[in-house]
PDB file of C-alpha atoms and ligand atoms in Angstrom:
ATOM      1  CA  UNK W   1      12.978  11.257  -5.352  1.00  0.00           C
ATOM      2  CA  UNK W   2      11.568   9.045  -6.653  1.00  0.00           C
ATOM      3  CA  UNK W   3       8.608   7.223  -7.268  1.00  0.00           C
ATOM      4  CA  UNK W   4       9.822   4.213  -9.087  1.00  0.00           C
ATOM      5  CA  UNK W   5       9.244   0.329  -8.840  1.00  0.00           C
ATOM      6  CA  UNK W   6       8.901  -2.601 -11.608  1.00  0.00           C
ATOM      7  CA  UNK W   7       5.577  -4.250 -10.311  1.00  0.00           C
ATOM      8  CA  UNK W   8       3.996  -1.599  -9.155  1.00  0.00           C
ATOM      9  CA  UNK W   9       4.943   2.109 -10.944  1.00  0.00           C
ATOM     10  CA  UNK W  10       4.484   3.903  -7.779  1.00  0.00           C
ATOM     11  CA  UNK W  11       4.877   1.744  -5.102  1.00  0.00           C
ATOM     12  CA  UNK W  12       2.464   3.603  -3.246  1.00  0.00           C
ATOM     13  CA  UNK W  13       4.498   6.769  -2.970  1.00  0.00           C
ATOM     14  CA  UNK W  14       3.233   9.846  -3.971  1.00  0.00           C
ATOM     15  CA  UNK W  15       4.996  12.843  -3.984  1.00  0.00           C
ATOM     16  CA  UNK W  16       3.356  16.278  -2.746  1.00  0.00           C
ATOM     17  CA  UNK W  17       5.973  18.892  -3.606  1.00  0.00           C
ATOM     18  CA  UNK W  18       4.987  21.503  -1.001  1.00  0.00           C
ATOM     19  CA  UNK W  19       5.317  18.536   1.850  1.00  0.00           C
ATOM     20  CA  UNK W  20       8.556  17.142  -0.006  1.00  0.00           C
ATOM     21  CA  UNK W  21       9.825  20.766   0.937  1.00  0.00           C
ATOM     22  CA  UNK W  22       9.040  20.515   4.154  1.00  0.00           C
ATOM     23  CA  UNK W  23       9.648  16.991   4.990  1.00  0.00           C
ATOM     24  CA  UNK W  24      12.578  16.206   3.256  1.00  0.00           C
ATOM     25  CA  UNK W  25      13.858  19.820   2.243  1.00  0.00           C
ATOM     26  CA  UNK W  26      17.440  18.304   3.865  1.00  0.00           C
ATOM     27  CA  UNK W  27      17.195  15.696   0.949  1.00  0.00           C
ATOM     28  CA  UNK W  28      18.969  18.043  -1.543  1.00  0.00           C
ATOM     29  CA  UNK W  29      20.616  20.071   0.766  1.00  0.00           C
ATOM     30  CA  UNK W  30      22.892  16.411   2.168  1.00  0.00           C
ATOM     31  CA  UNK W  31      23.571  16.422  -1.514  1.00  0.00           C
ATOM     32  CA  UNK W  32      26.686  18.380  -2.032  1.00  0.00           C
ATOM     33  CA  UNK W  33      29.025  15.338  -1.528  1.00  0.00           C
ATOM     34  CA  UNK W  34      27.830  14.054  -4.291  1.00  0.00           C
ATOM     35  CA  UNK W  35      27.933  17.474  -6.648  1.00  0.00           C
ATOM     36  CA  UNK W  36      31.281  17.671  -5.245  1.00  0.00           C
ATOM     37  CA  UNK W  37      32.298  14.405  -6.715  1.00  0.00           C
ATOM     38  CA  UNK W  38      30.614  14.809 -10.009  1.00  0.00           C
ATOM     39  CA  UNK W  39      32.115  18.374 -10.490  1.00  0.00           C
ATOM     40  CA  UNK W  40      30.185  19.895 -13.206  1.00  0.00           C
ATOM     41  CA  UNK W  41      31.622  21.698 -15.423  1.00  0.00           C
ATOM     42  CA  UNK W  42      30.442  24.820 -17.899  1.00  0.00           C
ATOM     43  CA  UNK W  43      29.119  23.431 -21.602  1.00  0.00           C
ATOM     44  CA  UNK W  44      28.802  19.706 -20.154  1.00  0.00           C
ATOM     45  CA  UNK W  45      25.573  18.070 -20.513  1.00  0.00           C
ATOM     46  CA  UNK W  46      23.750  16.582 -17.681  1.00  0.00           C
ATOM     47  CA  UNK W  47      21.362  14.240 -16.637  1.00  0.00           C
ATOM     48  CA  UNK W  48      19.970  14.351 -13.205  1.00  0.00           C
ATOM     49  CA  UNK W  49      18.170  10.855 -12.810  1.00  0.00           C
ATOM     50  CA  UNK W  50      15.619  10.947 -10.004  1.00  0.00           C
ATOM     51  CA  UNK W  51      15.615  15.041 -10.181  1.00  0.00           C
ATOM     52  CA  UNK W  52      13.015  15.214  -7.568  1.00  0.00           C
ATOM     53  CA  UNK W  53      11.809  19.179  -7.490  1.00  0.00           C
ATOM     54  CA  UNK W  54      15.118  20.141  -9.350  1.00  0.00           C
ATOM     55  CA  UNK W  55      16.649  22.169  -6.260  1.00  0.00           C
ATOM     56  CA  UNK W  56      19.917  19.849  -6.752  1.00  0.00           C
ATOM     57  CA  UNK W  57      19.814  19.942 -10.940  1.00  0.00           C
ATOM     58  CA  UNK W  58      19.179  24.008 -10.317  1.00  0.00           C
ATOM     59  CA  UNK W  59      22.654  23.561  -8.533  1.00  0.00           C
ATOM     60  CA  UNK W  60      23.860  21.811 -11.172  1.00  0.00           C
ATOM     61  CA  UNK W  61      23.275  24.654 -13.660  1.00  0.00           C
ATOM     62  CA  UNK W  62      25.166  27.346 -11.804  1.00  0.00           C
ATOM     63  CA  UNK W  63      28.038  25.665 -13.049  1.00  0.00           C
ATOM     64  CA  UNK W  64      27.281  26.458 -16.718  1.00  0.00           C
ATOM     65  CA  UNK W  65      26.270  23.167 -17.520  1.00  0.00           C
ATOM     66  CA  UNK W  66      23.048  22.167 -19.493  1.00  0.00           C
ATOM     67  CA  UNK W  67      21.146  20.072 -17.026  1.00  0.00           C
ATOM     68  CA  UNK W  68      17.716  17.521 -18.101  1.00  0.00           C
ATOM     69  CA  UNK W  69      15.753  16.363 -14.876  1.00  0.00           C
ATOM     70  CA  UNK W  70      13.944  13.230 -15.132  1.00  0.00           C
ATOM     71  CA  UNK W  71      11.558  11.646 -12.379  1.00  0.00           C
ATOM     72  CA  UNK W  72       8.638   9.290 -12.611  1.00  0.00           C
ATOM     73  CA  UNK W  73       6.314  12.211 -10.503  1.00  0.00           C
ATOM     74  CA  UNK W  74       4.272  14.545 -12.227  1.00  0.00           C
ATOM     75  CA  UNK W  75       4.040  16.503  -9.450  1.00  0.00           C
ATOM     76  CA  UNK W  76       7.732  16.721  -8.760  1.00  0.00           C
ATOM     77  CA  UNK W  77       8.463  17.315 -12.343  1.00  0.00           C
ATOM     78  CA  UNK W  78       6.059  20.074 -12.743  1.00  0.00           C
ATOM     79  CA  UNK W  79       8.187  21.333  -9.335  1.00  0.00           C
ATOM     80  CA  UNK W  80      11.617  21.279 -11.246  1.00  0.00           C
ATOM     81  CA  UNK W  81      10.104  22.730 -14.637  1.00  0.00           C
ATOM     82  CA  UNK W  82       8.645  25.573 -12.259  1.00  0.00           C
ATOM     83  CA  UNK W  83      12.555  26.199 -11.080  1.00  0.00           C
ATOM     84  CA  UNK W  84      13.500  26.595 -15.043  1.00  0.00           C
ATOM     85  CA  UNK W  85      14.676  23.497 -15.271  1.00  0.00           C
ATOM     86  CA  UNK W  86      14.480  21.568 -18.269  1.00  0.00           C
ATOM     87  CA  UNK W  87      12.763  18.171 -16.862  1.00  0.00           C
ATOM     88  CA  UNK W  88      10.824  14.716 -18.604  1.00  0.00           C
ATOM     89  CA  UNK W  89       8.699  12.531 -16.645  1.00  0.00           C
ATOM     90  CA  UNK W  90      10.248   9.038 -17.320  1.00  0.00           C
ATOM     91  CA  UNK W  91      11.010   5.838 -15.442  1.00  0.00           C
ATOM     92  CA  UNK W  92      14.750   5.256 -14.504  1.00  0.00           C
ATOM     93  CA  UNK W  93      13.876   1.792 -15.610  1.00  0.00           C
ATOM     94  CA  UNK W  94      13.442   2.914 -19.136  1.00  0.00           C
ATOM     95  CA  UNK W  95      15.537   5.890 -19.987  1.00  0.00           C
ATOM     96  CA  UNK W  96      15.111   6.919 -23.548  1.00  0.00           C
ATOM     97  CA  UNK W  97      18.290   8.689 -24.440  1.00  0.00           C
ATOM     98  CA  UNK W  98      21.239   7.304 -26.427  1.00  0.00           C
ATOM     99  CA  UNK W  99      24.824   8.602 -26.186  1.00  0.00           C
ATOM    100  CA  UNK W 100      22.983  12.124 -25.020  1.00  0.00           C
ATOM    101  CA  UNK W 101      25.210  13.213 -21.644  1.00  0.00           C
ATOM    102  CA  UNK W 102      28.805  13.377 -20.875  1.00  0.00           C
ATOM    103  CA  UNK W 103      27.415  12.647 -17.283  1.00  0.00           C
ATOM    104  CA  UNK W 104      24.693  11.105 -15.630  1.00  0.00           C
ATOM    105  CA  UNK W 105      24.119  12.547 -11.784  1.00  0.00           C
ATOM    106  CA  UNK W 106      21.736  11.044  -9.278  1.00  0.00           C
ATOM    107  CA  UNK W 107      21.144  11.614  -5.608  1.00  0.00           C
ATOM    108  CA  UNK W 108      18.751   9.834  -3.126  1.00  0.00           C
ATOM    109  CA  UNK W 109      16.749   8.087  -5.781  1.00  0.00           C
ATOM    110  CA  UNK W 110      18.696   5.097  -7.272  1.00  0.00           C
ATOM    111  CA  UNK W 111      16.827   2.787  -3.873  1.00  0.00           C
ATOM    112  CA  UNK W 112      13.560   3.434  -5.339  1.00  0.00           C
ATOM    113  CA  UNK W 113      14.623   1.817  -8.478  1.00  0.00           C
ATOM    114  CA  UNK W 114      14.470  -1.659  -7.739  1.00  0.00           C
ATOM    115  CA  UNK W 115      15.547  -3.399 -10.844  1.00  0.00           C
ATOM    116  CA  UNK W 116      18.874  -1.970 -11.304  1.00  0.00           C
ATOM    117  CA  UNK W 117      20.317  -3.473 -14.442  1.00  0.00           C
ATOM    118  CA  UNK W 118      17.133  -2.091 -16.690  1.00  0.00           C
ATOM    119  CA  UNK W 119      18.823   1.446 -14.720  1.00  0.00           C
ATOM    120  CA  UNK W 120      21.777   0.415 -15.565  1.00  0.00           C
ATOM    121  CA  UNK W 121      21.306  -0.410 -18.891  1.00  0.00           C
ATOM    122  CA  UNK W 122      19.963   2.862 -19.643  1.00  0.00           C
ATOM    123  CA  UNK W 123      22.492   5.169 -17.862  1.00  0.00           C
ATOM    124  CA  UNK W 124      24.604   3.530 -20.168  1.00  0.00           C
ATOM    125  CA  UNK W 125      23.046   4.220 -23.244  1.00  0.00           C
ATOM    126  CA  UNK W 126      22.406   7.620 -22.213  1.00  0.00           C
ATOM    127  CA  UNK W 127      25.872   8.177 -21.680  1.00  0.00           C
ATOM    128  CA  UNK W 128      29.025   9.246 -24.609  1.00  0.00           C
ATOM    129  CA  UNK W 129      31.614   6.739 -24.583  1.00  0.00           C
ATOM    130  CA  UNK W 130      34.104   8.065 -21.410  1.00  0.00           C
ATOM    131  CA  UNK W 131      31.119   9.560 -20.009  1.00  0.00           C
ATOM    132  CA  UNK W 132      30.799   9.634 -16.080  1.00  0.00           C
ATOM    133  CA  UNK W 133      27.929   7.988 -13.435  1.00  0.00           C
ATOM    134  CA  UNK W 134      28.406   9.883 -10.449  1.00  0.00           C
ATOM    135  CA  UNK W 135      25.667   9.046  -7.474  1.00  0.00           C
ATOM    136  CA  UNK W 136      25.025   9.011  -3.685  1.00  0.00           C
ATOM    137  CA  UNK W 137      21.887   6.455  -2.491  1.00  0.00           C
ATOM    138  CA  UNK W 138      21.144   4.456   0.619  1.00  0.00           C
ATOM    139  CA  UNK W 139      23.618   1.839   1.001  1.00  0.00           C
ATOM    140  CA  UNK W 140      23.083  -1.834   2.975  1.00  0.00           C
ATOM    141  CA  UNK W 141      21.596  -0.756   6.258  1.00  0.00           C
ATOM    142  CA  UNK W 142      19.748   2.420   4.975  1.00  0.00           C
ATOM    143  CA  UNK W 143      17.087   3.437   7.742  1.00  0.00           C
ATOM    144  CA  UNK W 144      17.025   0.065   9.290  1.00  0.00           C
ATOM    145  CA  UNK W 145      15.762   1.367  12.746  1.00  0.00           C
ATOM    146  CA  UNK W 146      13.027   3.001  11.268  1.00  0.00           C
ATOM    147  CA  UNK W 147      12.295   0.180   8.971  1.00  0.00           C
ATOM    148  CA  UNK W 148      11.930  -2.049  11.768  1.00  0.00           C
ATOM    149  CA  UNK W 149       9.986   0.151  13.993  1.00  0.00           C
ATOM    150  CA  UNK W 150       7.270   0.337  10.890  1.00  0.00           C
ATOM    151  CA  UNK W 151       7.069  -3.402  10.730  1.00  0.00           C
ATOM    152  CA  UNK W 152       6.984  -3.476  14.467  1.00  0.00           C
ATOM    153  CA  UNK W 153       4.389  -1.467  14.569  1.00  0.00           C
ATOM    154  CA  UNK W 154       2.155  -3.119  12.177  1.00  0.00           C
ATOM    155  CA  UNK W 155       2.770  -6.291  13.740  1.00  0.00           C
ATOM    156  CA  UNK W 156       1.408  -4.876  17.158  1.00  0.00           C
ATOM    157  CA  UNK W 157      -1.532  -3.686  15.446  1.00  0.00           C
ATOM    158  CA  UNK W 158      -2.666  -6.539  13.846  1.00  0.00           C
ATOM    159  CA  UNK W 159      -0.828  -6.169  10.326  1.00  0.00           C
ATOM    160  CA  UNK W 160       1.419  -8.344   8.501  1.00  0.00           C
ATOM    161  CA  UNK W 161       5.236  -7.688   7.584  1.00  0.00           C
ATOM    162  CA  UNK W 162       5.070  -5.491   4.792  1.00  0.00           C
ATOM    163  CA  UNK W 163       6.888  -7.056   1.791  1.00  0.00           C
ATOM    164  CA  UNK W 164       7.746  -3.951   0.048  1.00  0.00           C
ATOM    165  CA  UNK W 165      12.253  -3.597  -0.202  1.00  0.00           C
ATOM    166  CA  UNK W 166      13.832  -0.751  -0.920  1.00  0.00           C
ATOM    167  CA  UNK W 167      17.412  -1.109  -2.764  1.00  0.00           C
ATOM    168  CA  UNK W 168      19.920  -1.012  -0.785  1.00  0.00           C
ATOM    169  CA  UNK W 169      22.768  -2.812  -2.076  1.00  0.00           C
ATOM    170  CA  UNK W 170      26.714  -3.335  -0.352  1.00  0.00           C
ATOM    171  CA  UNK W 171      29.354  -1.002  -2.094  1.00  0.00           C
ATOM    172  CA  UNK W 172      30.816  -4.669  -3.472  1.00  0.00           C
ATOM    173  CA  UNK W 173      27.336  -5.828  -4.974  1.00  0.00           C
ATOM    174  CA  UNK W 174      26.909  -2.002  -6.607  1.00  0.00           C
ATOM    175  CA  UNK W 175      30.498  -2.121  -7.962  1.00  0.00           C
ATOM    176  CA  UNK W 176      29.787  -5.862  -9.507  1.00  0.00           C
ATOM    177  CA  UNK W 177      26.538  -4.395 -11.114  1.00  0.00           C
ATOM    178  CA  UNK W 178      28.464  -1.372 -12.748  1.00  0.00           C
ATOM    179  CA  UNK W 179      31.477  -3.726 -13.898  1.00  0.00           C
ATOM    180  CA  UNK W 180      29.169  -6.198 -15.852  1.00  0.00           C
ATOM    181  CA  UNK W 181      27.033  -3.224 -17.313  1.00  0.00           C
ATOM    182  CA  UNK W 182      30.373  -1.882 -18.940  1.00  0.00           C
ATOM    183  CA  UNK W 183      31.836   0.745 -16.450  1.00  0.00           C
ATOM    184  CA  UNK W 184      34.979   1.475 -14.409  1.00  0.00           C
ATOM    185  CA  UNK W 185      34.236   2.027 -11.127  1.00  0.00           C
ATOM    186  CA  UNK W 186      36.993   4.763  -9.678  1.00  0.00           C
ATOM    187  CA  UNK W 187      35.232   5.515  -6.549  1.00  0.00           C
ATOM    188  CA  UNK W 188      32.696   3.882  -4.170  1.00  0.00           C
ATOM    189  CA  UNK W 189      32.343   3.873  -0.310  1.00  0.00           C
ATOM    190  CA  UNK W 190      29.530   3.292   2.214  1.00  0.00           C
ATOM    191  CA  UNK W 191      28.992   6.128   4.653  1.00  0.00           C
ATOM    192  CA  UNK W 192      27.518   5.822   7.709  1.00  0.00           C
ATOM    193  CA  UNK W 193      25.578   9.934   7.842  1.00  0.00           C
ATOM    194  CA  UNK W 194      23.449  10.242  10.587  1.00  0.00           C
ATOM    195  CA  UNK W 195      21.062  12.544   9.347  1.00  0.00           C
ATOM    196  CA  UNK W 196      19.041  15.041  11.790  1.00  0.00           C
ATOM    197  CA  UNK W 197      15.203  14.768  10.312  1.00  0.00           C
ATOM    198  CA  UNK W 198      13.752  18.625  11.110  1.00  0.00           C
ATOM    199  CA  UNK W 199       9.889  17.695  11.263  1.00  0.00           C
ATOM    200  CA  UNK W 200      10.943  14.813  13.463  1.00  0.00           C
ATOM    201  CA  UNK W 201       9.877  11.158  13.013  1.00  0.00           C
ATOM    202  CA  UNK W 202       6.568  12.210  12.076  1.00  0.00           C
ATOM    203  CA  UNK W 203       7.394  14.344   9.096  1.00  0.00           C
ATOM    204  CA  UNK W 204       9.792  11.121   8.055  1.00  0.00           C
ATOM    205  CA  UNK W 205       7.053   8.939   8.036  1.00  0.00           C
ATOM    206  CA  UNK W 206       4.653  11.249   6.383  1.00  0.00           C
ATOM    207  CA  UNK W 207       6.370  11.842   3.523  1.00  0.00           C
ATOM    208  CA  UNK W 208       8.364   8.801   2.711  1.00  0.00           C
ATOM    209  CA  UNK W 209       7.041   5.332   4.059  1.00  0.00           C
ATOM    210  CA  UNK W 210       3.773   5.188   2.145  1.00  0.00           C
ATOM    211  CA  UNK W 211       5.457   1.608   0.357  1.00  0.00           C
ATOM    212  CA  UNK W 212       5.494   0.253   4.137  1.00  0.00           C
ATOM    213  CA  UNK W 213       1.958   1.052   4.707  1.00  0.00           C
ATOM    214  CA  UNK W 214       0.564   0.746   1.099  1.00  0.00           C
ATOM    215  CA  UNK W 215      -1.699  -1.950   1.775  1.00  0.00           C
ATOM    216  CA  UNK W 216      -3.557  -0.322   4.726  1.00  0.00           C
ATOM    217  CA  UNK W 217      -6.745   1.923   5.424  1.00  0.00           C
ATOM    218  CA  UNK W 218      -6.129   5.289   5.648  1.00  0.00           C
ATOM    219  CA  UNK W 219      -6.875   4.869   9.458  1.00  0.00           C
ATOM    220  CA  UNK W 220      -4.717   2.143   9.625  1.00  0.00           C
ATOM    221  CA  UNK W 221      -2.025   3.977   8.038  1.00  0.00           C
ATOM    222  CA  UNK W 222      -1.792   7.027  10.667  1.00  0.00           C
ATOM    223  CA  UNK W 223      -2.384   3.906  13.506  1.00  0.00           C
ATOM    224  CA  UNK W 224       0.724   2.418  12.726  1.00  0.00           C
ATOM    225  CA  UNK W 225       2.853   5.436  11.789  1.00  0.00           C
ATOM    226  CA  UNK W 226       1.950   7.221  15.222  1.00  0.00           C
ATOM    227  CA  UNK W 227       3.156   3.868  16.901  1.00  0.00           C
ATOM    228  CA  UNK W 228       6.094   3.732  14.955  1.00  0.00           C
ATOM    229  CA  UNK W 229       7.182   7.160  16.207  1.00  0.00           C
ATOM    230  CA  UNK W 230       6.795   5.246  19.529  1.00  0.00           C
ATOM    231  CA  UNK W 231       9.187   3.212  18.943  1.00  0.00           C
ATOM    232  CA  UNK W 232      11.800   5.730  17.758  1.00  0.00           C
ATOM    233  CA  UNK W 233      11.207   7.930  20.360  1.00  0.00           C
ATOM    234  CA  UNK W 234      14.802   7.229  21.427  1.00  0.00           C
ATOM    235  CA  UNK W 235      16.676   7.755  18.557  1.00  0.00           C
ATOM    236  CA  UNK W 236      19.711   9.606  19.160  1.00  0.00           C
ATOM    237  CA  UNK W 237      19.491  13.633  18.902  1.00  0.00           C
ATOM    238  CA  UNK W 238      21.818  16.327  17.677  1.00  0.00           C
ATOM    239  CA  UNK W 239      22.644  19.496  19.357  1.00  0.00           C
ATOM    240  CA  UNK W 240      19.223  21.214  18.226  1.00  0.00           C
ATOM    241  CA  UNK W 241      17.344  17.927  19.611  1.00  0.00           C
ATOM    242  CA  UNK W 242      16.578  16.741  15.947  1.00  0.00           C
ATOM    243  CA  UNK W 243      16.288  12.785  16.177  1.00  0.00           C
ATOM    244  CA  UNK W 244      19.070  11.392  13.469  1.00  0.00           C
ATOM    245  CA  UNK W 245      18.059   8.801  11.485  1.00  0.00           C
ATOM    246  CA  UNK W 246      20.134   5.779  10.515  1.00  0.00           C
ATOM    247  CA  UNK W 247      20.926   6.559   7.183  1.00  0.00           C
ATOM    248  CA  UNK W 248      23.430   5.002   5.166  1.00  0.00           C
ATOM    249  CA  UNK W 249      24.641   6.354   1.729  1.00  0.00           C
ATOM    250  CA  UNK W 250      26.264   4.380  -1.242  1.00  0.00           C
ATOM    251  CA  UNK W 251      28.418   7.189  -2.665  1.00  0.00           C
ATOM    252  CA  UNK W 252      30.260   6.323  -6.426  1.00  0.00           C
ATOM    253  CA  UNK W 253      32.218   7.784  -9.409  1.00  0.00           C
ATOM    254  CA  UNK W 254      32.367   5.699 -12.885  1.00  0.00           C
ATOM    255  CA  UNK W 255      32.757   6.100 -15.970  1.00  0.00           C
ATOM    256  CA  UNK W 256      32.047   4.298 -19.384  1.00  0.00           C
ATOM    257  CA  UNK W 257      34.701   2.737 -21.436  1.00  0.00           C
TER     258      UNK W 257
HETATM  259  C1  BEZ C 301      16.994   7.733   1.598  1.00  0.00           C
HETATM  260  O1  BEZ C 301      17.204   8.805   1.021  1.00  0.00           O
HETATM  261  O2  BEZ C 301      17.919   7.066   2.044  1.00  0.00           O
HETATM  262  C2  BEZ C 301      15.617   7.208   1.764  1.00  0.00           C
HETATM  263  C3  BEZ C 301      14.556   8.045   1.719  1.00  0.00           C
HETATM  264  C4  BEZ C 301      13.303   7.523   1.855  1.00  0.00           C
HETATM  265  C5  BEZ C 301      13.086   6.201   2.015  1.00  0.00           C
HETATM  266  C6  BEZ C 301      14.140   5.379   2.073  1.00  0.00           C
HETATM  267  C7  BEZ C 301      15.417   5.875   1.954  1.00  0.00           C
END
């Protein structure tokens, strides 16, 4: 998921679907918490914010229930309308549905939204009153090693600190935003998931840190994402000698009064 941002629509991320399956095929597949929590169920209606290429809304759907995709890529939507699923290119910021789902679903896209009460705001709309929000996203600390090893890396070649922030909010600053937007929060932890990256550093940087490196020659770019691999050289590995990244996830359950 999924290209989103309020100044700039993109935030320099674009999304190739055949390298997305590659690159961060484990994106969907680390999703299943998250299903598990929102436990769909046959004749409900969906919405999968952030749907990416709709492997995780095609999920979804095995359930029996009728499941809209939306993402802010073309290319990604095209991907999920190719798997039969029914998907809309729009902006999480401005969701046009009203009182539409009985749930709203999203996994590993919510960070790329970075102003969270327009989200907000619409997931609520989109929702029937005692409708449910059920999401996974990075938490506070998301990727932080690898985050730092990018701006380390520009620094040492001559680059400013890259200004560019995903969202990654505490569970207790999430659960304050969904309490003033109108919804009781049942469930929300921060899990600490190191996560094994199977085309290495190199494939992490590829496909997601364009923001980081947005404001850089193409040259430039590749410079400072070969040096950051460097730097993380020593991550920890698992048992197949993947290098695990630092990620954090923001897991909830809510529901609208
Ligand atoms: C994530 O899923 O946590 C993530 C992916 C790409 C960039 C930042 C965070």
């Amino acid at each position: 998921m999924h290209a989103f941002s309020v100044s700039a629509p993109d935030a320099g991320q674009h999304w190739n679907p055949q390298d997305y399956a590659i690159d961060a095929g484990f994106v969907p597949v680390l999703g299943g918490a998250a299903v598990r929590l929102l436990a769909p169920r046959a004749g409900e209606r969906i919405l999968d914010l952030g749907c990416g290429d709709g492997v995780l809304s095609s999920e979804l759907a095995l359930s029996g229930a009728h499941v809209t995709g939306v993402d802010a890529s073309p290319e990604l939507v095209n991907a999920a309308r190719a798997r039969g699923i029914h998907a809309e290119l729009m902006d999480g910021h401005a969701l046009r549905f009203t009182a539409q789902f009985d749930a709203v679903f999203s996994n590993a896209a919510l960070h790329w939204m970075r102003a969270p009460d327009r989200v907000l705001e619409g997931v609520r709309r989109a929702l029937r009153p005692g409708g449910r929000f059920v999401g996974e996203f990075g938490g506070h600390g998301n990727v932080a090693r690898i985050i730092a090893a990018v701006q380390a890396a520009r620094a040492a070649h001559g680059h400013g600190s890259s200004p560019f922030a995903w969202y990654f909010p505490t569970a207790e600053a999430y659960a304050d935003r969904l309490h003033q937007h109108g919804f009781t929060v049942e469930l929300i932890e921060t899990v600490q998931r190191p996560t094994p990256l199977p085309t290495g550093v190199a494939g992490w940087l590829r496909v997601f840190a364009a923001p980081l490196l947005e404001d850089l020659s193409q040259p430039d770019r590749e410079q400072v994402r070969q040096a950051a691999a460097g730097l993380l050289s020593d991550l920890p590995r698992d048992a197949q000698e993947l290098p695990l990244a630092d990620y954090v996830r923001l897991r909830f359950q809510a529901s609208v009064r």
